[in-house]
Amino acid sequence: MPITKDVRTAIRLARRLLRARQNRQELARRLPAVPELAPRSIEVAVYFADGKVNMYQLRQWYAPLAELAREHPVAIISRSPGTMTTLLDESPVPAVYARQVVDLERFVEEQAPKIVLYVNQNARNFQMMRYGRMWHVFVNHGESDKMYMTTNQFKAYDYALIAGDAARDRLRAALWDYDVDHRTIAIGRPQADHFAGAVPYPHDDRTVVLYAPTWEGDRAAAAYGSIASHGVELAERLLATGRHRLVYRPHPRSGVLDQDYRAAHERIVAAITAANAADPSAHHVYDDGPQLGWQLADADVAVTDISAMIYDRLAVGKPLLVTRPAAPEADVDERGYLGAANWLLAEDAADVVARVDAAANDAEELATLQHWVERYFGDTTPGVATRRLHAAVDRLVARWHEVARERGEG
């Protein structure tokens, strides 16, 4: 068994090295054709040090960044050749490749951005945060009640753009000596103003169920993923009714660490393929595309794990079931919405059809959801969150000029 595991590890490593080499070659071919940015033309930089597997964290910001760029020019800094190649294909704002620290230094010297945004807590963020004549602002890649949302790393940033009152209260309760009122700015969920993608199925009498599980996690306390514990039975029962349409959108990292978790994921994908082959009018969907929005907005009922998908769905204000982690060590913070969530236990998966049908028609549940929508995101009227994002950036740019004048550096 150890020998087999070593062989698998060696194969994965070899494949990774081959992909990395191919990405570098492809980028070397394409970079000479990328237009250079004019000096001092970028006001807001988005720093992203991760590879392609985590680009979901960045993609959800594409539309808000494109709109922000109309007033405050934006560029995305990439440290990975694979990510950079992808950005050249799909980014709505200019992308800059900074493989080495010297490349970051050149960018900072030539562009002198006033604000740098961070969508995650990658350790390499600190290579950018060494530069002091700019505001370093954490924007995250989603709202949730995971322990990730109260990490002490928030203190490393000058400011954090957060969703609303729930986020502010979480930080106030968890962090010592952190000035929440000064260092956080609530903006709601600007991504909800830009739900992307067209619905890939006809509108008919089927109840559309979005199942959006997270990955298995890298430690027991963060083992929120339900694919292995709930997912297979949940999918098979919904696929079998003839009354439901399943939209399966797993986290991109599902199964990267746990072979059993990956095997369960593959069983669900195979079941969807078989169900569509048996009844082409069913139009069940395995969704691994880059666009996020239509899934959340169109589904009659959503089933999600403890992840940012809960809160993206909350912003829609439509029925929602939350899977209870099967791992007893999983850290579940029930002080917020999770204390009132419509939980689906692993042993309840066999009864998921009845649970979905009940949730789709529960007026009391919808009223409860609306309360939590306001607590987490404030006013969700279309356009309001976008205006709040722009106002926050305006405020930080104005503060930059104010401090620069005070220091005689303006």
Short mmCIF file of C-alpha atoms in Angstrom, two decimals, residues 58-343:
data_model
loop_
_atom_site.label_atom_id
_atom_site.label_comp_id
_atom_site.label_asym_id
_atom_site.label_seq_id
_atom_site.Cartn_x
_atom_site.Cartn_y
_atom_site.Cartn_z
CA LEU A 58 -10.80 35.89 -8.50
CA ARG A 59 -13.38 35.24 -11.20
CA GLN A 60 -16.27 36.29 -9.00
CA TRP A 61 -14.72 39.76 -8.86
CA TYR A 62 -14.37 40.17 -12.64
CA ALA A 63 -17.61 42.05 -13.25
CA PRO A 64 -17.35 44.37 -10.21
CA LEU A 65 -13.71 45.14 -11.13
CA ALA A 66 -14.61 45.90 -14.74
CA GLU A 67 -17.21 48.39 -13.59
CA LEU A 68 -14.90 49.89 -10.97
CA ALA A 69 -12.23 50.35 -13.64
CA ARG A 70 -14.38 52.95 -15.37
CA GLU A 71 -13.61 55.31 -12.49
CA HIS A 72 -10.44 53.85 -10.96
CA PRO A 73 -8.18 51.98 -13.42
CA VAL A 74 -7.60 48.38 -12.28
CA ALA A 75 -4.98 45.72 -13.05
CA ILE A 76 -4.61 42.16 -11.75
CA ILE A 77 -1.14 41.02 -10.67
CA SER A 78 -0.46 37.32 -11.27
CA ARG A 79 2.46 35.33 -9.87
CA SER A 80 1.66 32.06 -11.67
CA PRO A 81 2.26 31.35 -15.37
CA GLY A 82 -0.85 29.17 -15.62
CA THR A 83 -2.99 31.82 -13.98
CA MET A 84 -1.51 34.55 -16.14
CA THR A 85 -2.21 32.63 -19.33
CA THR A 86 -5.82 32.19 -18.23
CA LEU A 87 -6.11 35.87 -17.33
CA LEU A 88 -4.92 36.83 -20.80
CA ASP A 89 -7.87 34.85 -22.15
CA GLU A 90 -10.61 36.03 -19.83
CA SER A 91 -9.75 38.99 -17.57
CA PRO A 92 -11.87 42.10 -18.22
CA VAL A 93 -9.07 44.33 -16.89
CA PRO A 94 -5.32 44.34 -17.70
CA ALA A 95 -3.22 41.56 -16.19
CA VAL A 96 0.42 41.91 -15.15
CA TYR A 97 2.82 39.00 -14.73
CA ALA A 98 5.13 39.36 -11.74
CA ARG A 99 6.83 36.01 -11.29
CA GLN A 100 9.62 37.32 -9.05
CA VAL A 101 9.79 39.95 -6.33
CA VAL A 102 11.86 42.13 -8.63
CA ASP A 103 8.87 42.17 -10.99
CA LEU A 104 6.66 43.39 -8.15
CA GLU A 105 9.18 46.11 -7.39
CA ARG A 106 9.11 47.22 -11.01
CA PHE A 107 5.31 47.32 -11.03
CA VAL A 108 5.17 49.35 -7.81
CA GLU A 109 7.78 51.79 -9.08
CA GLU A 110 6.14 52.28 -12.48
CA GLN A 111 2.48 52.29 -11.42
CA ALA A 112 2.43 53.43 -7.75
CA PRO A 113 -1.09 52.05 -7.12
CA LYS A 114 -3.02 53.66 -4.31
CA ILE A 115 -4.95 50.51 -3.36
CA VAL A 116 -4.10 46.81 -3.51
CA LEU A 117 -6.95 44.33 -3.12
CA TYR A 118 -6.53 40.75 -1.87
CA VAL A 119 -9.10 38.02 -2.44
CA ASN A 120 -7.49 35.37 -0.21
CA GLN A 121 -4.91 34.81 2.53
CA ASN A 122 -2.10 33.33 0.44
CA ALA A 123 1.19 33.48 2.36
CA ARG A 124 2.77 35.23 -0.63
CA ASN A 125 0.49 38.21 -0.01
CA PHE A 126 3.22 39.41 2.31
CA GLN A 127 5.57 39.84 -0.63
CA MET A 128 3.25 42.59 -1.85
CA MET A 129 2.40 43.96 1.56
CA ARG A 130 6.00 45.03 2.16
CA TYR A 131 5.25 48.18 0.14
CA GLY A 132 3.93 50.91 2.37
CA ARG A 133 2.81 53.80 0.17
CA MET A 134 -0.56 52.24 -0.65
CA TRP A 135 -3.57 50.83 1.15
CA HIS A 136 -3.64 47.04 1.44
CA VAL A 137 -7.28 45.98 1.47
CA PHE A 138 -8.72 42.51 2.07
CA VAL A 139 -11.90 41.88 0.06
CA ASN A 140 -12.04 38.06 0.38
CA HIS A 141 -13.83 35.78 -2.07
CA GLY A 142 -17.13 35.32 -0.32
CA GLU A 143 -19.11 35.78 2.87
CA SER A 144 -19.53 32.90 5.32
CA ASP A 145 -19.38 31.88 8.96
CA LYS A 146 -16.30 29.71 8.48
CA MET A 147 -13.45 30.20 10.94
CA TYR A 148 -11.54 31.59 7.94
CA MET A 149 -13.67 34.70 8.25
CA THR A 150 -12.28 35.64 11.66
CA THR A 151 -8.61 34.85 11.22
CA ASN A 152 -6.16 37.15 12.96
CA GLN A 153 -4.68 37.78 9.51
CA PHE A 154 -7.28 40.52 9.06
CA LYS A 155 -4.99 42.68 11.19
CA ALA A 156 -2.29 42.58 8.53
CA TYR A 157 -4.38 44.71 6.16
CA ASP A 158 -5.01 48.41 6.42
CA TYR A 159 -8.70 47.89 5.71
CA ALA A 160 -11.18 45.11 4.92
CA LEU A 161 -14.24 45.45 2.72
CA ILE A 162 -16.86 43.25 4.37
CA ALA A 163 -20.43 42.28 3.56
CA GLY A 164 -22.42 43.68 6.47
CA ASP A 165 -23.38 43.64 10.13
CA ALA A 166 -22.87 39.90 10.61
CA ALA A 167 -19.27 40.12 9.41
CA ARG A 168 -18.57 43.12 11.60
CA ASP A 169 -19.94 41.38 14.68
CA ARG A 170 -17.94 38.21 13.94
CA LEU A 171 -14.70 40.16 13.78
CA ARG A 172 -15.50 42.18 16.88
CA ALA A 173 -16.14 38.99 18.87
CA ALA A 174 -13.10 37.08 17.61
CA LEU A 175 -10.23 39.55 17.30
CA TRP A 176 -8.47 41.22 20.20
CA ASP A 177 -7.70 44.92 19.99
CA TYR A 178 -8.95 45.27 16.42
CA ASP A 179 -10.70 48.53 15.55
CA VAL A 180 -13.58 47.07 13.56
CA ASP A 181 -15.35 50.39 13.04
CA HIS A 182 -12.26 52.08 11.61
CA ARG A 183 -10.74 49.25 9.62
CA THR A 184 -13.79 47.66 8.00
CA ILE A 185 -16.15 49.07 5.40
CA ALA A 186 -19.43 47.27 4.68
CA ILE A 187 -20.28 47.01 0.98
CA GLY A 188 -22.76 44.14 0.73
CA ARG A 189 -22.24 41.66 -2.12
CA PRO A 190 -21.39 43.54 -5.36
CA GLN A 191 -21.19 40.24 -7.26
CA ALA A 192 -24.96 39.89 -6.87
CA ASP A 193 -25.37 42.87 -9.20
CA HIS A 194 -23.63 40.89 -11.93
CA PHE A 195 -25.06 37.38 -11.88
CA ALA A 196 -23.49 35.74 -14.90
CA GLY A 197 -24.51 33.17 -17.46
CA ALA A 198 -27.60 31.98 -19.25
CA VAL A 199 -29.72 29.14 -17.86
CA PRO A 200 -28.72 26.03 -19.86
CA TYR A 201 -32.08 24.24 -19.68
CA PRO A 202 -35.71 24.97 -20.57
CA HIS A 203 -38.12 26.41 -18.07
CA ASP A 204 -40.71 23.72 -17.43
CA ASP A 205 -42.54 22.07 -14.55
CA ARG A 206 -39.46 20.53 -12.94
CA THR A 207 -38.28 21.77 -9.56
CA VAL A 208 -34.68 22.91 -10.05
CA VAL A 209 -32.36 21.92 -7.21
CA LEU A 210 -28.87 23.38 -6.98
CA TYR A 211 -26.47 21.13 -5.07
CA ALA A 212 -23.30 23.14 -4.44
CA PRO A 213 -21.00 21.27 -2.04
CA THR A 214 -17.58 22.45 -0.92
CA TRP A 215 -14.34 20.44 -0.98
CA GLU A 216 -13.23 18.01 1.70
CA GLY A 217 -11.04 20.52 3.54
CA ASP A 218 -7.42 20.22 4.60
CA ARG A 219 -8.04 19.52 8.30
CA ALA A 220 -10.74 18.02 10.50
CA ALA A 221 -12.01 21.37 11.80
CA ALA A 222 -12.68 22.51 8.23
CA ALA A 223 -14.20 19.25 6.95
CA TYR A 224 -17.43 20.80 5.72
CA GLY A 225 -17.71 18.88 2.44
CA SER A 226 -20.79 16.66 1.98
CA ILE A 227 -20.12 14.88 -1.32
CA ALA A 228 -19.10 11.61 0.34
CA SER A 229 -21.51 11.79 3.29
CA HIS A 230 -24.68 13.21 1.69
CA GLY A 231 -24.04 13.79 -1.96
CA VAL A 232 -24.30 10.45 -3.72
CA GLU A 233 -27.63 9.47 -2.18
CA LEU A 234 -28.96 13.02 -2.48
CA ALA A 235 -28.14 13.10 -6.19
CA GLU A 236 -29.44 9.62 -6.97
CA ARG A 237 -32.79 10.25 -5.28
CA LEU A 238 -33.36 13.62 -6.97
CA LEU A 239 -32.33 12.22 -10.35
CA ALA A 240 -34.83 9.38 -10.01
CA THR A 241 -38.04 11.37 -9.40
CA GLY A 242 -38.74 12.67 -12.90
CA ARG A 243 -39.98 15.86 -11.20
CA HIS A 244 -36.67 17.48 -10.29
CA ARG A 245 -33.74 18.88 -12.23
CA LEU A 246 -30.36 18.62 -10.49
CA VAL A 247 -27.71 21.26 -11.02
CA TYR A 248 -24.51 19.92 -9.47
CA ARG A 249 -21.81 22.54 -8.92
CA PRO A 250 -19.01 21.17 -6.70
CA HIS A 251 -16.10 23.20 -5.39
CA PRO A 252 -13.22 23.13 -7.92
CA ARG A 253 -10.92 21.51 -5.36
CA SER A 254 -13.25 18.62 -4.57
CA GLY A 255 -11.23 15.45 -4.20
CA VAL A 256 -7.77 16.97 -4.40
CA LEU A 257 -6.76 15.42 -1.08
CA ASP A 258 -9.17 12.55 -0.46
CA GLN A 259 -9.51 9.78 -3.05
CA ASP A 260 -12.81 8.57 -1.55
CA TYR A 261 -14.21 12.08 -1.81
CA ARG A 262 -13.15 12.27 -5.46
CA ALA A 263 -14.69 8.85 -6.12
CA ALA A 264 -18.02 10.03 -4.66
CA HIS A 265 -17.87 13.13 -6.86
CA GLU A 266 -17.25 10.97 -9.92
CA ARG A 267 -20.24 8.78 -9.01
CA ILE A 268 -22.50 11.85 -8.99
CA VAL A 269 -21.18 13.01 -12.37
CA ALA A 270 -21.71 9.53 -13.81
CA ALA A 271 -25.24 9.40 -12.38
CA ILE A 272 -26.10 12.73 -14.02
CA THR A 273 -24.78 11.48 -17.36
CA ALA A 274 -26.81 8.29 -17.07
CA ALA A 275 -30.00 10.14 -16.08
CA ASN A 276 -29.71 12.49 -19.06
CA ALA A 277 -29.09 9.56 -21.39
CA ALA A 278 -32.20 7.80 -20.07
CA ASP A 279 -34.33 10.96 -20.36
CA PRO A 280 -32.86 13.72 -22.56
CA SER A 281 -35.69 16.07 -21.54
CA ALA A 282 -34.43 16.06 -17.94
CA HIS A 283 -31.51 18.43 -18.65
CA HIS A 284 -29.68 17.72 -15.40
CA VAL A 285 -26.46 19.72 -15.21
CA TYR A 286 -22.94 19.01 -14.02
CA ASP A 287 -21.63 22.56 -13.81
CA ASP A 288 -17.90 23.15 -13.62
CA GLY A 289 -17.86 26.36 -15.64
CA PRO A 290 -16.29 29.68 -14.64
CA GLN A 291 -19.54 31.66 -14.52
CA LEU A 292 -21.48 31.90 -11.27
CA GLY A 293 -24.86 33.51 -10.90
CA TRP A 294 -27.56 31.81 -12.94
CA GLN A 295 -27.29 28.74 -10.69
CA LEU A 296 -28.04 30.76 -7.55
CA ALA A 297 -30.72 32.95 -9.05
CA ASP A 298 -32.71 30.31 -10.95
CA ALA A 299 -32.80 27.27 -8.65
CA ASP A 300 -36.05 26.73 -6.78
CA VAL A 301 -34.16 25.17 -3.86
CA ALA A 302 -30.44 25.15 -3.10
CA VAL A 303 -28.54 22.60 -1.02
CA THR A 304 -25.13 23.81 0.07
CA ASP A 305 -22.42 22.99 2.57
CA ILE A 306 -21.00 25.45 5.08
CA SER A 307 -19.27 27.72 2.58
CA ALA A 308 -19.61 31.07 0.86
CA MET A 309 -22.30 29.52 -1.36
CA ILE A 310 -24.74 29.73 1.57
CA TYR A 311 -24.38 33.47 1.66
CA ASP A 312 -24.40 33.95 -2.10
CA ARG A 313 -27.70 32.09 -2.06
CA LEU A 314 -28.95 34.11 0.91
CA ALA A 315 -28.56 37.26 -1.16
CA VAL A 316 -31.11 35.78 -3.58
CA GLY A 317 -33.61 35.21 -0.78
CA LYS A 318 -34.85 31.82 -2.04
CA PRO A 319 -35.19 28.44 -0.22
CA LEU A 320 -32.02 26.89 1.11
CA LEU A 321 -30.97 23.66 2.86
CA VAL A 322 -27.58 23.40 4.56
CA THR A 323 -25.79 20.08 4.98
CA ARG A 324 -24.62 19.33 8.50
CA PRO A 325 -20.96 18.19 8.45
CA ALA A 326 -20.65 14.48 9.16
CA ALA A 327 -17.25 15.00 10.80
CA PRO A 328 -17.79 15.68 14.53
CA GLU A 329 -14.59 17.76 14.60
CA ALA A 330 -15.92 20.26 12.03
CA ASP A 331 -16.08 23.74 13.52
CA VAL A 332 -19.69 24.98 13.14
CA ASP A 333 -20.34 28.52 14.35
CA GLU A 334 -24.07 28.75 15.07
CA ARG A 335 -24.07 32.29 16.40
CA GLY A 336 -25.24 33.64 13.04
CA TYR A 337 -27.42 32.26 10.27
CA LEU A 338 -26.26 28.70 10.94
CA GLY A 339 -28.10 28.84 14.25
CA ALA A 340 -31.35 29.12 12.28
CA ALA A 341 -30.40 27.11 9.19
CA ASN A 342 -32.60 24.42 7.66
CA TRP A 343 -30.12 21.60 8.32
#
